[in-house]
Amino acid sequence: MNKLTLSKETKITLKLIKRDKLAMLSLLIITFFIIVSIFAPFIVPYPSQGEGLPVPEKRFLPPSFENPFGTDYLGRDVLSRVIFGARISLFVGIFVVCVAIIIGVPLGLIAGYFGGKVDDVLMRITDVFLSFPSLLFAIALVATLGPGLFNAMISLSITWWPWYARLARAQAVTIKEQPYILASQVIGVKGLTIVFRHLLPNALTPIIVQGTMDMSSAILAEAGLSFIGLGAQAPSPEWGLMVSTGRIYLLNYWWFPVFPGLAIFLVALAFNLFGDSLRDVLDPKSRKAGGQM
Amino acid sequence: MLNSNAFRKAISKIAIIGIAVIVIIAGLGAYLYYTQYSIPNLKSSLVYAYVSDFPDLDPSIAFEDEQVILANMYEALVFYNASNTNNPLTPWLATSWSHSPDGLEWTFNLRKGVLFHDGSELKASSVKSAIERTIRMGLGAAYIWDAVKEIQAVDDYTVKFVLDYPAPLAQIASSQYGAWITGPSTPSNDTQATEWFNQGKDSGTGPYMIEKYEAGFQVVLAKFDKYWKGWSGNHVEKVLVKSVRDPTARLQAIKAGEADITLDLPVDYLEELKTNENVRIISVPSYRNLLGMINTKQAYTDNVLIRQAISYAFPYDAVVKNVMQEYATQSRGPIPVGMLGHFEDLTQYTYNLEKAKQLLSQAGYPNGGFTLTLTYTSGDELEKQVAELYKAELEKLGITLEIKEMTTKAKYALARGDPTQAQHILLFYWWPTYITPYDFLYSLFHTEKKVIFNFAYYYNSTYDDLIDTASQLEGTDLNKALQLYRQAQEQVVEDATSLFILDMDTIMIANKKVHNFNPNSAYTEVVFFYDVWVEA
């Protein structure tokens, strides 16, 4: 592949994405959240409250000009906390998906390319991981590692990588019959070099699509773990934790659980829609098939 | 001869008139019945939406929340009327009592004509065997009878207790745990009896009997016809005690009128209820306090200066005003406000970060730089908020507070292990079994061979002697005893063995149609259903 074709492909991709209004909207939401979370300490009204400083005399103030999203049970500005929470959630999403890809994809490609016993061993291991319901498996892992945001991320990554291993293996199996791979083999390129120099770049498209869509699942799963008390711990402004704490106040002080819940919803939806569009754009086959997978 | 047609017409006319008359009379009657002649002021049943269920209905063993039910089915020898601070001990099953000058012999005269639910009469022998059963089983609150050497049924209506060492037996006999008098229908085999009780059977003398028992969900109580106080006047005949764990559900139940009485709603809900025309909020001192037991055996907090420093760093006012909205007061020592042995002029820590910093410097940590762990029970909103507020304050001193949310079981398992590996601070509540300062001072800070509730791991023989002596004097020389209790309290406050955080109020919410409902601080969360009545 040379530079020219790549940029041409990219151009087509961008054009297609631009034409897709839903994709643009979701991209806009994602970009918004990313920018907001990067500059969180500079744009939130009350940075110290966002990080957890209580203001006991301002508990449960309804949304107002001063506190657009109201205040929570310790008097902290909910808007500031939701924005700080975006940092955590996006980071968790990216971390979990990246770790899962880093572990899963090489294993899948190796299994697919070399086949035989290597394939058998690696795939049976992934099968073992896949045979547990993933959230339950994550809960069990966190329970042994101890509750905490980092442990929650680790356990989610561990439950997530087998999906990528499978995906990458399927890709490797098809691609390894391509003439350019055969050509590399003929001129004596080593197996692992072929896997990482030639297989990997060509197998990336479906993995990126899957990764984008999994961002939303990872964010949701982590929020779920925090909700049941196994993920982020107070006073972290993690969204799931905020919803969990605010749950019992829903009837009287709705703003406390509703805004973080809304944030989870928006981000998860945006990643999901964007992943969908990306798949349609990058994969002509599924575009024709009307978006089924 | 009458035309048969005309005859038929006449008959039908009569029938029509007859029906009309009957309808009018019936309508008029119903109208009068429902307006003038009905007595619309009484409802015969009441619903109490309670927080938890009742794990053990055996009156000899029960040691959690079962008093809520048991106090309505059973009675004790003596009643503790907490609202009468000067003379709280009032007759119940015993009409009078006296003790020998040395406090080693206590005689109770029993009320005559009291019937157990099986119809047999209350006799001295039943009292003897009931309390002996509690002592023999040695479970729950059986320890309150530790001083008792022998129980004698002098005659049918006189019971005599002979003690090993002096103890305030009248107070002990008014305990809300382990002092209920069971009757002869109790199975003689102790463990079989426990099973029998937990099937929803009872053998008390109280105004109500269990009609239906669904473990974990609800208890239906129905009146005992031959109750010794009788049933004239206004009373409820049937009571449903429901276990409703979710505070939101309890709030909805009381708002919708599905429950007549409920309790333990987060204070943040009360603001809304205050404006509700149908309910009223009743708050009384609960004799229950929130403590943050400080580990005196663990690194850092084994230094009394650091313990005092972190006692000065607690935001007492913010918690009382903002979190509890004044439905609690800052504790003054371990004995809660309103209770025997509470002193309004005892030393008290206040929120003072300057003082805290100064003490930390003295201890050699002017800028903090260490981590303390705090454990609290998962699901407890108050403990959680207290912990988070405290964390923010300690941070200002450079101390990191690691908050661990744990199940009660896990929290106690950690606390009952090796003290040097346990938590630094443990949040929990304490309330008395029977009303004596000794209950708090012994359980919380007396030397223990094996850790039970002394989560400060405080071992001080001078302190032990003080309270042991005081306890023995309590029945005979109360003033002297209180003086010693005071000394002991000053000692634990000075040693900063615990954060003395809040003396809680019991906040009960009742429908305005519920009358004559006066919670008694000595019987935690109990509604004496016999006393209240409900307007229809």
CSV table of N, CA, C and O in Angstrom, one decimal, chain A residues 122-186:
chain,number,residue,atom,x,y,z
A,122,LEU,N,-4.7,-21.5,21.5
A,122,LEU,CA,-5.2,-20.2,21.7
A,122,LEU,C,-6.7,-20.0,21.7
A,122,LEU,O,-7.3,-19.3,22.5
A,123,MET,N,-7.3,-20.7,20.7
A,123,MET,CA,-8.8,-20.5,20.6
A,123,MET,C,-9.5,-21.2,21.8
A,123,MET,O,-10.6,-20.8,22.2
A,124,ARG,N,-9.0,-22.4,22.3
A,124,ARG,CA,-9.6,-23.0,23.4
A,124,ARG,C,-9.5,-22.1,24.6
A,124,ARG,O,-10.5,-22.0,25.4
A,125,ILE,N,-8.4,-21.4,24.8
A,125,ILE,CA,-8.3,-20.5,25.9
A,125,ILE,C,-9.3,-19.4,25.8
A,125,ILE,O,-10.0,-19.1,26.7
A,126,THR,N,-9.4,-18.8,24.6
A,126,THR,CA,-10.4,-17.8,24.4
A,126,THR,C,-11.8,-18.3,24.7
A,126,THR,O,-12.7,-17.7,25.3
A,127,ASP,N,-12.1,-19.6,24.3
A,127,ASP,CA,-13.4,-20.2,24.5
A,127,ASP,C,-13.7,-20.3,26.0
A,127,ASP,O,-14.8,-20.0,26.4
A,128,VAL,N,-12.7,-20.6,26.8
A,128,VAL,CA,-12.9,-20.7,28.2
A,128,VAL,C,-13.3,-19.3,28.7
A,128,VAL,O,-14.3,-19.2,29.5
A,129,PHE,N,-12.6,-18.3,28.3
A,129,PHE,CA,-13.0,-16.9,28.8
A,129,PHE,C,-14.4,-16.5,28.3
A,129,PHE,O,-15.2,-15.9,29.0
A,130,LEU,N,-14.7,-17.0,27.1
A,130,LEU,CA,-16.0,-16.6,26.5
A,130,LEU,C,-17.2,-17.3,27.1
A,130,LEU,O,-18.3,-16.9,27.0
A,131,SER,N,-16.9,-18.4,27.8
A,131,SER,CA,-18.0,-19.3,28.3
A,131,SER,C,-18.6,-18.7,29.6
A,131,SER,O,-19.6,-19.2,30.1
A,132,PHE,N,-17.9,-17.7,30.1
A,132,PHE,CA,-18.5,-17.0,31.3
A,132,PHE,C,-19.3,-15.8,30.8
A,132,PHE,O,-18.9,-15.1,29.9
A,133,PRO,N,-20.5,-15.5,31.4
A,133,PRO,CA,-21.2,-14.3,31.1
A,133,PRO,C,-20.2,-13.1,31.5
A,133,PRO,O,-19.7,-13.1,32.6
A,134,SER,N,-20.0,-12.2,30.5
A,134,SER,CA,-18.9,-11.3,30.7
A,134,SER,C,-19.0,-10.4,31.9
A,134,SER,O,-18.0,-10.2,32.7
A,135,LEU,N,-20.2,-9.8,32.2
A,135,LEU,CA,-20.3,-8.9,33.3
A,135,LEU,C,-20.1,-9.7,34.7
A,135,LEU,O,-19.5,-9.2,35.6
A,136,LEU,N,-20.7,-10.9,34.7
A,136,LEU,CA,-20.6,-11.8,35.9
A,136,LEU,C,-19.1,-12.1,36.2
A,136,LEU,O,-18.6,-12.0,37.3
A,137,PHE,N,-18.4,-12.4,35.1
A,137,PHE,CA,-17.0,-12.7,35.2
A,137,PHE,C,-16.2,-11.5,35.7
A,137,PHE,O,-15.4,-11.6,36.6
A,138,ALA,N,-16.6,-10.3,35.2
A,138,ALA,CA,-15.9,-9.1,35.6
A,138,ALA,C,-16.2,-8.9,37.1
A,138,ALA,O,-15.3,-8.5,37.9
A,139,ILE,N,-17.4,-9.1,37.5
A,139,ILE,CA,-17.8,-8.9,38.9
A,139,ILE,C,-17.0,-9.9,39.8
A,139,ILE,O,-16.4,-9.5,40.8
A,140,ALA,N,-16.8,-11.1,39.4
A,140,ALA,CA,-16.1,-12.1,40.1
A,140,ALA,C,-14.6,-11.6,40.2
A,140,ALA,O,-14.0,-11.7,41.3
A,141,LEU,N,-14.1,-11.1,39.1
A,141,LEU,CA,-12.7,-10.7,39.1
A,141,LEU,C,-12.5,-9.5,40.1
A,141,LEU,O,-11.5,-9.5,40.9
A,142,VAL,N,-13.4,-8.5,40.0
A,142,VAL,CA,-13.3,-7.4,40.9
A,142,VAL,C,-13.4,-7.8,42.4
A,142,VAL,O,-12.7,-7.3,43.2
A,143,ALA,N,-14.3,-8.7,42.6
A,143,ALA,CA,-14.5,-9.2,44.0
A,143,ALA,C,-13.2,-9.8,44.5
A,143,ALA,O,-12.9,-9.6,45.7
A,144,THR,N,-12.4,-10.4,43.7
A,144,THR,CA,-11.1,-11.0,44.2
A,144,THR,C,-10.0,-9.9,44.2
A,144,THR,O,-9.2,-9.9,45.1
A,145,LEU,N,-10.0,-9.0,43.2
A,145,LEU,CA,-9.0,-8.0,43.2
A,145,LEU,C,-9.2,-6.9,44.2
A,145,LEU,O,-8.3,-6.2,44.7
A,146,GLY,N,-10.5,-6.8,44.6
A,146,GLY,CA,-10.9,-5.7,45.5
A,146,GLY,C,-11.5,-4.5,44.7
A,146,GLY,O,-11.0,-4.2,43.6
A,147,PRO,N,-12.5,-3.9,45.3
A,147,PRO,CA,-13.2,-2.9,44.5
A,147,PRO,C,-12.3,-1.7,44.3
A,147,PRO,O,-11.4,-1.4,45.1
A,148,GLY,N,-12.5,-1.0,43.2
A,148,GLY,CA,-11.7,0.1,42.8
A,148,GLY,C,-11.8,0.4,41.3
A,148,GLY,O,-12.0,-0.6,40.6
A,149,LEU,N,-11.6,1.6,40.9
A,149,LEU,CA,-11.7,1.9,39.5
A,149,LEU,C,-10.7,1.2,38.6
A,149,LEU,O,-11.0,0.6,37.6
A,150,PHE,N,-9.4,1.1,39.1
A,150,PHE,CA,-8.4,0.5,38.3
A,150,PHE,C,-8.7,-1.0,38.1
A,150,PHE,O,-8.6,-1.6,37.1
A,151,ASN,N,-9.0,-1.6,39.3
A,151,ASN,CA,-9.3,-3.0,39.2
A,151,ASN,C,-10.5,-3.3,38.3
A,151,ASN,O,-10.6,-4.4,37.6
A,152,ALA,N,-11.5,-2.4,38.4
A,152,ALA,CA,-12.7,-2.6,37.5
A,152,ALA,C,-12.3,-2.6,36.0
A,152,ALA,O,-12.7,-3.4,35.2
A,153,MET,N,-11.3,-1.7,35.7
A,153,MET,CA,-10.9,-1.5,34.3
A,153,MET,C,-10.1,-2.8,33.9
A,153,MET,O,-10.3,-3.3,32.8
A,154,ILE,N,-9.3,-3.3,34.8
A,154,ILE,CA,-8.5,-4.5,34.5
A,154,ILE,C,-9.4,-5.6,34.2
A,154,ILE,O,-9.3,-6.4,33.3
A,155,SER,N,-10.4,-5.8,35.1
A,155,SER,CA,-11.3,-7.0,35.0
A,155,SER,C,-12.1,-6.9,33.7
A,155,SER,O,-12.4,-7.9,33.0
A,156,LEU,N,-12.5,-5.7,33.4
A,156,LEU,CA,-13.3,-5.5,32.1
A,156,LEU,C,-12.4,-5.9,30.9
A,156,LEU,O,-12.9,-6.6,30.0
A,157,SER,N,-11.2,-5.4,30.9
A,157,SER,CA,-10.3,-5.7,29.8
A,157,SER,C,-10.1,-7.2,29.7
A,157,SER,O,-10.1,-7.8,28.6
A,158,ILE,N,-9.9,-7.9,30.9
A,158,ILE,CA,-9.7,-9.3,30.8
A,158,ILE,C,-10.9,-10.1,30.2
A,158,ILE,O,-10.8,-11.0,29.5
A,159,THR,N,-12.1,-9.6,30.5
A,159,THR,CA,-13.3,-10.2,30.0
A,159,THR,C,-13.5,-9.9,28.5
A,159,THR,O,-14.3,-10.5,27.8
A,160,TRP,N,-12.9,-8.8,28.1
A,160,TRP,CA,-13.2,-8.3,26.7
A,160,TRP,C,-12.3,-8.8,25.6
A,160,TRP,O,-12.7,-8.9,24.5
A,161,TRP,N,-11.0,-9.1,25.9
A,161,TRP,CA,-10.1,-9.4,24.9
A,161,TRP,C,-10.5,-10.6,24.0
A,161,TRP,O,-10.2,-10.6,22.8
A,162,PRO,N,-11.1,-11.7,24.5
A,162,PRO,CA,-11.4,-12.8,23.7
A,162,PRO,C,-12.2,-12.5,22.4
A,162,PRO,O,-12.1,-13.1,21.4
A,163,TRP,N,-13.1,-11.5,22.6
A,163,TRP,CA,-13.9,-11.1,21.4
A,163,TRP,C,-13.0,-10.6,20.3
A,163,TRP,O,-13.2,-10.9,19.1
A,164,TYR,N,-12.0,-9.9,20.7
A,164,TYR,CA,-11.1,-9.3,19.6
A,164,TYR,C,-10.2,-10.4,19.1
A,164,TYR,O,-9.9,-10.4,17.9
A,165,ALA,N,-9.9,-11.4,19.9
A,165,ALA,CA,-9.1,-12.5,19.4
A,165,ALA,C,-9.8,-13.2,18.3
A,165,ALA,O,-9.3,-13.6,17.3
A,166,ARG,N,-11.1,-13.5,18.6
A,166,ARG,CA,-11.9,-14.2,17.6
A,166,ARG,C,-12.0,-13.4,16.3
A,166,ARG,O,-11.9,-14.0,15.2
A,167,LEU,N,-12.3,-12.1,16.5
A,167,LEU,CA,-12.5,-11.2,15.3
A,167,LEU,C,-11.2,-11.2,14.5
A,167,LEU,O,-11.2,-11.4,13.2
A,168,ALA,N,-10.0,-11.1,15.2
A,168,ALA,CA,-8.8,-11.0,14.5
A,168,ALA,C,-8.4,-12.3,13.8
A,168,ALA,O,-7.9,-12.3,12.7
A,169,ARG,N,-8.8,-13.4,14.4
A,169,ARG,CA,-8.5,-14.7,13.9
A,169,ARG,C,-9.3,-14.9,12.6
A,169,ARG,O,-8.7,-15.3,11.5
A,170,ALA,N,-10.5,-14.5,12.6
A,170,ALA,CA,-11.4,-14.6,11.4
A,170,ALA,C,-10.8,-13.8,10.3
A,170,ALA,O,-10.7,-14.3,9.1
A,171,GLN,N,-10.3,-12.6,10.6
A,171,GLN,CA,-9.7,-11.8,9.6
A,171,GLN,C,-8.4,-12.4,9.0
A,171,GLN,O,-8.2,-12.5,7.8
A,172,ALA,N,-7.6,-12.9,9.9
A,172,ALA,CA,-6.3,-13.5,9.5
A,172,ALA,C,-6.5,-14.7,8.6
A,172,ALA,O,-5.9,-14.9,7.6
A,173,VAL,N,-7.5,-15.5,8.9
A,173,VAL,CA,-7.8,-16.7,8.1
A,173,VAL,C,-8.1,-16.3,6.7
A,173,VAL,O,-7.7,-17.0,5.7
A,174,THR,N,-8.9,-15.3,6.5
A,174,THR,CA,-9.3,-14.8,5.1
A,174,THR,C,-8.1,-14.2,4.4
A,174,THR,O,-7.8,-14.5,3.3
A,175,ILE,N,-7.4,-13.3,5.2
A,175,ILE,CA,-6.4,-12.5,4.5
A,175,ILE,C,-5.2,-13.4,4.2
A,175,ILE,O,-4.5,-13.1,3.2
A,176,LYS,N,-4.9,-14.4,5.0
A,176,LYS,CA,-3.6,-15.1,4.7
A,176,LYS,C,-3.6,-15.8,3.3
A,176,LYS,O,-2.6,-16.2,2.9
A,177,GLU,N,-4.8,-16.0,2.7
A,177,GLU,CA,-4.8,-16.6,1.4
A,177,GLU,C,-4.6,-15.5,0.3
A,177,GLU,O,-4.6,-15.9,-0.9
A,178,GLN,N,-4.5,-14.3,0.7
A,178,GLN,CA,-4.4,-13.2,-0.4
A,178,GLN,C,-3.0,-13.3,-1.0
A,178,GLN,O,-2.0,-13.7,-0.4
A,179,PRO,N,-3.0,-12.9,-2.3
A,179,PRO,CA,-1.7,-13.1,-3.1
A,179,PRO,C,-0.5,-12.4,-2.4
A,179,PRO,O,0.6,-12.9,-2.4
A,180,TYR,N,-0.8,-11.2,-1.8
A,180,TYR,CA,0.4,-10.4,-1.3
A,180,TYR,C,1.0,-11.1,-0.1
A,180,TYR,O,2.2,-11.0,0.1
A,181,ILE,N,0.2,-11.8,0.6
A,181,ILE,CA,0.7,-12.6,1.7
A,181,ILE,C,1.5,-13.8,1.2
A,181,ILE,O,2.7,-14.0,1.6
A,182,LEU,N,0.9,-14.4,0.2
A,182,LEU,CA,1.6,-15.6,-0.4
A,182,LEU,C,3.0,-15.1,-0.9
A,182,LEU,O,4.0,-15.8,-0.8
A,183,ALA,N,2.9,-13.9,-1.6
A,183,ALA,CA,4.2,-13.4,-2.1
A,183,ALA,C,5.2,-13.2,-1.1
A,183,ALA,O,6.4,-13.5,-1.2
A,184,SER,N,4.8,-12.6,0.1
A,184,SER,CA,5.7,-12.4,1.2
A,184,SER,C,6.3,-13.7,1.6
A,184,SER,O,7.5,-13.8,1.9
A,185,GLN,N,5.4,-14.7,1.7
A,185,GLN,CA,5.9,-16.0,2.2
A,185,GLN,C,7.0,-16.6,1.2
A,185,GLN,O,8.0,-17.1,1.6
A,186,VAL,N,6.7,-16.4,-0.1
A,186,VAL,CA,7.6,-16.9,-1.1
A,186,VAL,C,9.0,-16.3,-1.0
A,186,VAL,O,10.0,-16.9,-1.1
